[in-house]
Amino acid sequence: MAGRSDKSENDHLRCRICLLSDRESRKQIVNNICSCKGASGAVHIECLEMWIEASDRDSCEVCLQKISIERIPKYGILKSIAIFFYSNRVSQLLVLVMLVSLTVYVLSIKYMDQLTVKHRSPEKKIFSFLANFAIFGSVFVISYSPLICLYVWDLWKEWRKTQYQLRISSAVSNV
């Protein structure tokens, strides 16, 4: 074994998730998150966080010991709603369509008497037809507004689930 003369350089612990050492990844390896010992207990905190999110588990897959996990929201409720709407084009479009529909409906109520005049010129008849079509479309969208709101709400809830920081601490007692 002539190639293994410098054993201390090659004998670093490797993360059991990404299989990189602390030198290769420039991340600190922790070895006391669960009851696993030696190489099977070595893990980068960042890798463990990604594994917990992907697997939706709160215990070690090897020794089955519970890992203490605290999910801390990155943002408060109002700030997360603002960030969500700023970054999510689908929700912006849906809310815009609802607001435009509501505006058309309110304006149609205000100007209904002008749309129903019997003796009109051809231009007013075309305008009246387009206005009635817009009113019909706005009523249609407004009738689906609760479903649109629920859909946007579900999008926000799913997005908010990803907006956490995990604080992982060892559940192993050092007695």
Coordinates of N, CA and C in Angstrom, one line a residue, residues 3-156:
G3 N 0.6 3.9 -1.9 CA -0.1 5.1 -2.2 C -0.8 5.7 -0.9
R4 N -0.8 4.9 0.2 CA -1.6 5.4 1.4 C -0.6 5.8 2.5
S5 N 0.5 6.5 2.1 CA 1.5 6.8 3.1 C 1.0 7.9 4.0
D6 N 0.2 8.9 3.5 CA -0.3 10.0 4.3 C -1.7 9.7 4.7
K7 N -1.9 8.9 5.7 CA -3.2 8.4 6.1 C -4.1 9.5 6.7
S8 N -3.5 10.5 7.4 CA -4.3 11.5 8.1 C -5.0 12.4 7.1
E9 N -4.5 12.6 5.9 CA -5.1 13.5 4.9 C -6.3 12.8 4.3
N10 N -6.2 11.5 4.1 CA -7.3 10.8 3.4 C -8.3 10.2 4.4
D11 N -8.1 10.4 5.7 CA -8.9 9.7 6.7 C -10.0 10.7 7.3
H12 N -10.4 11.7 6.5 CA -11.5 12.6 7.0 C -12.8 12.0 6.9
L13 N -13.7 12.4 7.8 CA -15.1 11.9 7.7 C -15.8 12.5 6.5
R14 N -16.7 11.7 5.9 CA -17.4 12.1 4.8 C -18.9 12.2 5.2
C15 N -19.6 13.2 4.6 CA -21.0 13.3 4.9 C -21.7 12.1 4.3
R16 N -22.6 11.5 5.1 CA -23.3 10.3 4.6 C -24.4 10.6 3.5
I17 N -24.7 11.9 3.4 CA -25.7 12.3 2.4 C -25.0 12.6 1.0
C18 N -24.1 13.6 1.1 CA -23.5 14.0 -0.2 C -22.2 13.3 -0.5
L19 N -21.6 12.6 0.5 CA -20.4 11.8 0.4 C -19.2 12.7 0.2
L20 N -19.2 14.0 0.5 CA -18.1 14.8 0.5 C -17.5 15.1 1.9
S21 N -16.2 15.3 1.9 CA -15.6 15.6 3.2 C -15.8 17.0 3.5
D22 N -15.4 17.5 4.7 CA -15.5 18.9 5.1 C -14.5 19.7 4.3
R23 N -13.4 19.1 3.9 CA -12.5 19.9 3.0 C -13.0 20.0 1.6
E24 N -13.6 19.0 1.1 CA -14.1 19.0 -0.3 C -15.3 20.0 -0.4
S25 N -16.1 20.0 0.6 CA -17.4 20.8 0.5 C -17.3 22.2 1.1
R26 N -16.2 22.3 2.0 CA -16.0 23.6 2.8 C -17.2 23.8 3.7
K27 N -17.9 22.7 4.1 CA -18.9 22.8 5.1 C -18.5 21.9 6.3
Q28 N -19.0 22.4 7.5 CA -18.6 21.6 8.7 C -19.4 20.4 8.8
I29 N -18.7 19.3 9.1 CA -19.4 18.0 9.4 C -19.7 17.9 10.9
V30 N -20.9 17.5 11.2 CA -21.4 17.3 12.6 C -21.5 15.8 12.8
N31 N -21.2 15.3 13.9 CA -21.2 13.9 14.1 C -22.1 13.5 15.3
N32 N -22.9 14.4 15.8 CA -23.7 14.1 17.0 C -25.2 14.4 16.9
I33 N -25.7 14.3 15.7 CA -27.1 14.6 15.4 C -28.0 13.5 15.9
C34 N -27.5 12.2 15.8 CA -28.3 11.1 16.2 C -27.3 10.1 17.0
S35 N -27.8 8.9 17.1 CA -27.0 7.9 17.9 C -26.0 7.2 17.0
C36 N -26.0 7.4 15.7 CA -25.0 6.8 14.8 C -23.6 7.3 15.2
K37 N -22.7 6.4 15.1 CA -21.3 6.7 15.4 C -20.4 6.6 14.2
G38 N -19.3 7.2 14.3 CA -18.3 7.2 13.2 C -18.8 7.7 11.9
A39 N -18.4 7.1 10.8 CA -18.7 7.6 9.4 C -20.2 7.6 9.2
S40 N -21.0 6.7 9.8 CA -22.5 6.7 9.6 C -23.2 7.8 10.3
G41 N -22.5 8.5 11.2 CA -23.1 9.6 11.9 C -22.7 10.9 11.4
A42 N -21.7 11.0 10.5 CA -21.2 12.2 9.9 C -22.2 12.8 8.9
V43 N -22.5 14.1 9.1 CA -23.4 14.7 8.1 C -23.1 16.3 8.2
H44 N -23.3 16.9 7.0 CA -23.3 18.4 6.9 C -24.7 18.8 7.4
I45 N -24.8 19.9 8.1 CA -26.1 20.4 8.6 C -26.9 20.8 7.3
E46 N -26.3 21.4 6.3 CA -27.0 21.8 5.1 C -27.6 20.6 4.4
C47 N -26.8 19.5 4.3 CA -27.3 18.3 3.7 C -28.4 17.7 4.4
L48 N -28.3 17.7 5.8 CA -29.4 17.2 6.6 C -30.6 18.0 6.4
E49 N -30.5 19.3 6.4 CA -31.7 20.1 6.1 C -32.4 19.8 4.8
M50 N -31.6 19.6 3.8 CA -32.2 19.3 2.5 C -32.8 17.9 2.5
W51 N -32.2 16.9 3.2 CA -32.7 15.6 3.3 C -34.0 15.6 4.1
I52 N -34.1 16.3 5.2 CA -35.3 16.4 6.0 C -36.4 17.0 5.1
E53 N -36.2 18.0 4.4 CA -37.2 18.6 3.5 C -37.7 17.7 2.5
A54 N -36.7 17.0 1.8 CA -37.1 16.0 0.8 C -37.8 14.8 1.3
S55 N -37.4 14.3 2.4 CA -37.9 13.0 2.9 C -39.1 13.2 3.8
D56 N -39.3 14.4 4.3 CA -40.4 14.8 5.3 C -40.3 13.8 6.5
R57 N -39.1 13.6 7.0 CA -38.9 12.7 8.2 C -38.3 13.6 9.3
D58 N -38.5 13.1 10.5 CA -37.8 13.8 11.6 C -37.0 12.8 12.5
S59 N -36.6 11.7 11.8 CA -35.8 10.7 12.6 C -34.7 10.2 11.6
C60 N -33.6 9.7 12.2 CA -32.5 9.2 11.4 C -33.0 7.9 10.7
E61 N -32.6 7.8 9.4 CA -33.0 6.6 8.7 C -32.2 5.4 9.0
V62 N -31.1 5.5 9.8 CA -30.3 4.4 10.1 C -30.7 3.9 11.6
C63 N -30.5 4.8 12.6 CA -30.8 4.4 13.9 C -32.2 4.7 14.4
L64 N -33.0 5.4 13.6 CA -34.4 5.8 13.9 C -34.6 6.7 15.1
Q65 N -33.5 7.3 15.5 CA -33.6 8.3 16.6 C -34.2 9.6 16.1
K66 N -35.1 10.1 16.9 CA -35.7 11.4 16.5 C -34.7 12.5 16.5
I67 N -34.8 13.4 15.5 CA -33.9 14.5 15.3 C -34.7 15.8 15.7
S68 N -34.2 16.6 16.6 CA -34.9 17.8 17.0 C -34.8 18.8 15.9
I69 N -36.0 19.1 15.4 CA -36.1 20.1 14.3 C -37.1 21.2 14.6
E70 N -36.6 22.4 14.4 CA -37.5 23.6 14.7 C -37.6 24.3 13.3
R71 N -38.8 24.5 12.8 CA -39.0 25.2 11.6 C -39.3 26.7 12.0
I72 N -38.5 27.6 11.5 CA -38.6 29.0 11.8 C -39.0 29.7 10.5
P73 N -40.2 30.4 10.4 CA -40.6 31.1 9.2 C -39.6 32.2 8.9
K74 N -39.3 32.3 7.6 CA -38.4 33.4 7.2 C -39.0 34.8 7.3
Y75 N -40.3 34.8 7.0 CA -41.1 36.1 7.0 C -42.3 36.0 7.8
G76 N -42.8 37.1 8.3 CA -44.1 37.2 8.9 C -45.2 37.0 7.8
I77 N -46.5 36.9 8.3 CA -47.6 36.6 7.4 C -47.7 37.7 6.3
L78 N -47.8 39.0 6.7 CA -48.0 40.0 5.7 C -46.9 40.2 4.7
K79 N -45.6 40.1 5.3 CA -44.5 40.2 4.4 C -44.4 39.0 3.4
S80 N -44.8 37.8 3.9 CA -44.8 36.6 3.0 C -45.8 36.8 1.9
I81 N -47.0 37.3 2.2 CA -48.0 37.6 1.2 C -47.5 38.5 0.2
A82 N -46.9 39.6 0.6 CA -46.3 40.6 -0.3 C -45.3 40.0 -1.2
I83 N -44.3 39.2 -0.6 CA -43.3 38.6 -1.4 C -43.9 37.6 -2.4
F84 N -44.9 36.8 -1.9 CA -45.5 35.8 -2.8 C -46.1 36.5 -4.0
F85 N -46.9 37.6 -3.8 CA -47.6 38.2 -4.9 C -46.6 38.9 -5.8
Y86 N -45.5 39.4 -5.3 CA -44.5 40.1 -6.1 C -43.8 39.0 -7.0
S87 N -43.6 37.8 -6.5 CA -42.8 36.8 -7.2 C -43.6 35.8 -8.0
N88 N -44.9 35.8 -7.8 CA -45.8 34.8 -8.4 C -46.7 35.4 -9.5
R89 N -46.3 35.3 -10.7 CA -47.1 35.9 -11.8 C -48.5 35.4 -12.0
V90 N -48.7 34.1 -11.7 CA -50.1 33.5 -11.9 C -51.0 34.2 -10.9
S91 N -50.6 34.4 -9.7 CA -51.5 35.0 -8.7 C -51.7 36.5 -9.0
Q92 N -50.7 37.1 -9.6 CA -50.9 38.5 -10.0 C -51.9 38.6 -11.1
L93 N -51.8 37.7 -12.1 CA -52.8 37.7 -13.2 C -54.2 37.4 -12.7
L94 N -54.4 36.4 -11.8 CA -55.7 36.1 -11.3 C -56.3 37.2 -10.6
V95 N -55.6 37.9 -9.7 CA -56.1 39.0 -8.9 C -56.4 40.1 -9.8
L96 N -55.6 40.4 -10.8 CA -55.8 41.5 -11.8 C -57.1 41.2 -12.5
V97 N -57.3 40.0 -13.0 CA -58.6 39.7 -13.7 C -59.8 39.9 -12.8
M98 N -59.7 39.5 -11.6 CA -60.8 39.7 -10.6 C -61.1 41.1 -10.4
L99 N -60.0 42.0 -10.2 CA -60.2 43.4 -10.0 C -60.8 44.1 -11.2
V100 N -60.3 43.8 -12.4 CA -60.9 44.3 -13.6 C -62.4 43.9 -13.8
S101 N -62.7 42.7 -13.5 CA -64.1 42.2 -13.6 C -65.0 43.0 -12.6
L102 N -64.5 43.1 -11.4 CA -65.3 43.8 -10.4 C -65.5 45.3 -10.8
T103 N -64.5 45.9 -11.4 CA -64.6 47.3 -11.8 C -65.6 47.4 -13.0
V104 N -65.5 46.5 -13.9 CA -66.5 46.5 -15.1 C -67.9 46.3 -14.6
Y105 N -68.1 45.5 -13.6 CA -69.4 45.2 -13.1 C -69.9 46.4 -12.3
V106 N -69.1 47.1 -11.5 CA -69.5 48.2 -10.8 C -69.9 49.4 -11.8
L107 N -69.0 49.6 -12.8 CA -69.3 50.6 -13.7 C -70.5 50.3 -14.6
S108 N -70.8 49.1 -14.9 CA -72.0 48.7 -15.6 C -73.3 49.0 -14.8
I109 N -73.2 48.9 -13.5 CA -74.4 49.2 -12.7 C -74.6 50.7 -12.7
K110 N -73.5 51.5 -12.7 CA -73.6 52.9 -12.7 C -74.2 53.5 -14.0
Y111 N -73.7 52.9 -15.1 CA -74.1 53.4 -16.4 C -75.2 52.5 -17.1
M112 N -75.9 51.7 -16.3 CA -76.9 50.8 -16.9 C -78.0 51.5 -17.7
D113 N -78.4 52.7 -17.2 CA -79.4 53.4 -17.9 C -79.0 53.9 -19.3
Q114 N -77.7 54.2 -19.5 CA -77.2 54.6 -20.8 C -77.1 53.4 -21.8
L115 N -76.9 52.2 -21.2 CA -76.8 51.0 -22.1 C -78.1 50.5 -22.6
T116 N -79.2 50.9 -22.0 CA -80.5 50.4 -22.3 C -81.4 51.3 -23.0
V117 N -80.9 52.4 -23.6 CA -81.7 53.4 -24.3 C -82.2 52.7 -25.6
K118 N -83.5 52.9 -25.9 CA -84.1 52.3 -27.1 C -83.6 52.8 -28.4
H119 N -83.6 54.1 -28.6 CA -83.3 54.7 -29.9 C -81.8 55.1 -29.8
R120 N -81.0 54.3 -30.4 CA -79.5 54.5 -30.4 C -79.0 54.5 -31.8
S121 N -77.8 55.2 -31.9 CA -77.1 55.2 -33.2 C -76.4 53.8 -33.3
P122 N -75.9 53.5 -34.5 CA -75.2 52.2 -34.7 C -73.9 52.1 -33.8
E123 N -73.2 53.3 -33.6 CA -72.0 53.2 -32.8 C -72.4 52.9 -31.3
K124 N -73.5 53.5 -30.9 CA -73.9 53.2 -29.5 C -74.4 51.7 -29.4
K125 N -75.0 51.2 -30.4 CA -75.4 49.8 -30.4 C -74.2 48.9 -30.3
I126 N -73.1 49.2 -31.0 CA -71.9 48.4 -30.9 C -71.3 48.5 -29.5
F127 N -71.2 49.8 -29.0 CA -70.7 50.0 -27.7 C -71.6 49.3 -26.7
S128 N -72.9 49.3 -26.8 CA -73.8 48.6 -25.9 C -73.5 47.1 -25.9
F129 N -73.4 46.6 -27.2 CA -73.1 45.1 -27.3 C -71.8 44.7 -26.6
L130 N -70.7 45.5 -26.8 CA -69.4 45.2 -26.2 C -69.5 45.4 -24.7
A131 N -70.2 46.4 -24.2 CA -70.4 46.6 -22.8 C -71.1 45.5 -22.1
N132 N -72.2 45.0 -22.8 CA -73.0 43.9 -22.3 C -72.1 42.6 -22.3
F133 N -71.3 42.4 -23.3 CA -70.4 41.3 -23.3 C -69.4 41.4 -22.2
A134 N -68.8 42.6 -21.9 CA -67.9 42.8 -20.8 C -68.6 42.5 -19.5
I135 N -69.8 43.0 -19.4 CA -70.6 42.7 -18.1 C -70.8 41.2 -17.9
F136 N -71.2 40.5 -19.0 CA -71.4 39.1 -18.9 C -70.0 38.4 -18.4
G137 N -68.9 38.8 -19.1 CA -67.6 38.2 -18.7 C -67.3 38.5 -17.3
S138 N -67.5 39.8 -16.8 CA -67.2 40.1 -15.5 C -68.0 39.4 -14.5
V139 N -69.3 39.2 -14.8 CA -70.2 38.4 -13.9 C -69.7 37.0 -13.8
F140 N -69.3 36.4 -15.0 CA -68.7 35.1 -15.0 C -67.5 34.9 -14.1
V141 N -66.6 35.9 -14.3 CA -65.3 35.8 -13.5 C -65.6 36.0 -12.0
I142 N -66.5 37.0 -11.7 CA -66.9 37.3 -10.3 C -67.5 36.0 -9.7
S143 N -68.3 35.3 -10.5 CA -69.0 34.1 -9.9 C -67.9 33.0 -9.6
Y144 N -66.8 33.1 -10.3 CA -65.7 32.1 -10.0 C -64.6 32.7 -9.0
S145 N -64.9 33.9 -8.5 CA -63.9 34.5 -7.6 C -63.6 33.7 -6.4
P146 N -64.6 33.1 -5.7 CA -64.2 32.3 -4.6 C -63.3 31.2 -4.9
L147 N -63.5 30.5 -6.1 CA -62.6 29.4 -6.5 C -61.2 30.0 -6.8
I148 N -61.2 31.1 -7.5 CA -59.9 31.8 -7.8 C -59.1 32.1 -6.5
C149 N -59.9 32.7 -5.5 CA -59.2 33.0 -4.2 C -58.7 31.8 -3.5
L150 N -59.5 30.7 -3.5 CA -59.0 29.4 -2.9 C -57.8 28.9 -3.6
Y151 N -57.8 29.0 -5.0 CA -56.6 28.5 -5.7 C -55.4 29.3 -5.4
V152 N -55.5 30.7 -5.3 CA -54.4 31.5 -5.0 C -53.9 31.3 -3.5
W153 N -54.9 31.0 -2.6 CA -54.6 30.7 -1.2 C -53.8 29.4 -1.1
D154 N -54.2 28.4 -1.9 CA -53.5 27.1 -1.9 C -52.0 27.3 -2.5
L155 N -51.9 28.1 -3.5 CA -50.6 28.4 -4.1 C -49.7 29.1 -3.0
W156 N -50.3 30.0 -2.3 CA -49.5 30.7 -1.2 C -49.1 29.8 -0.1

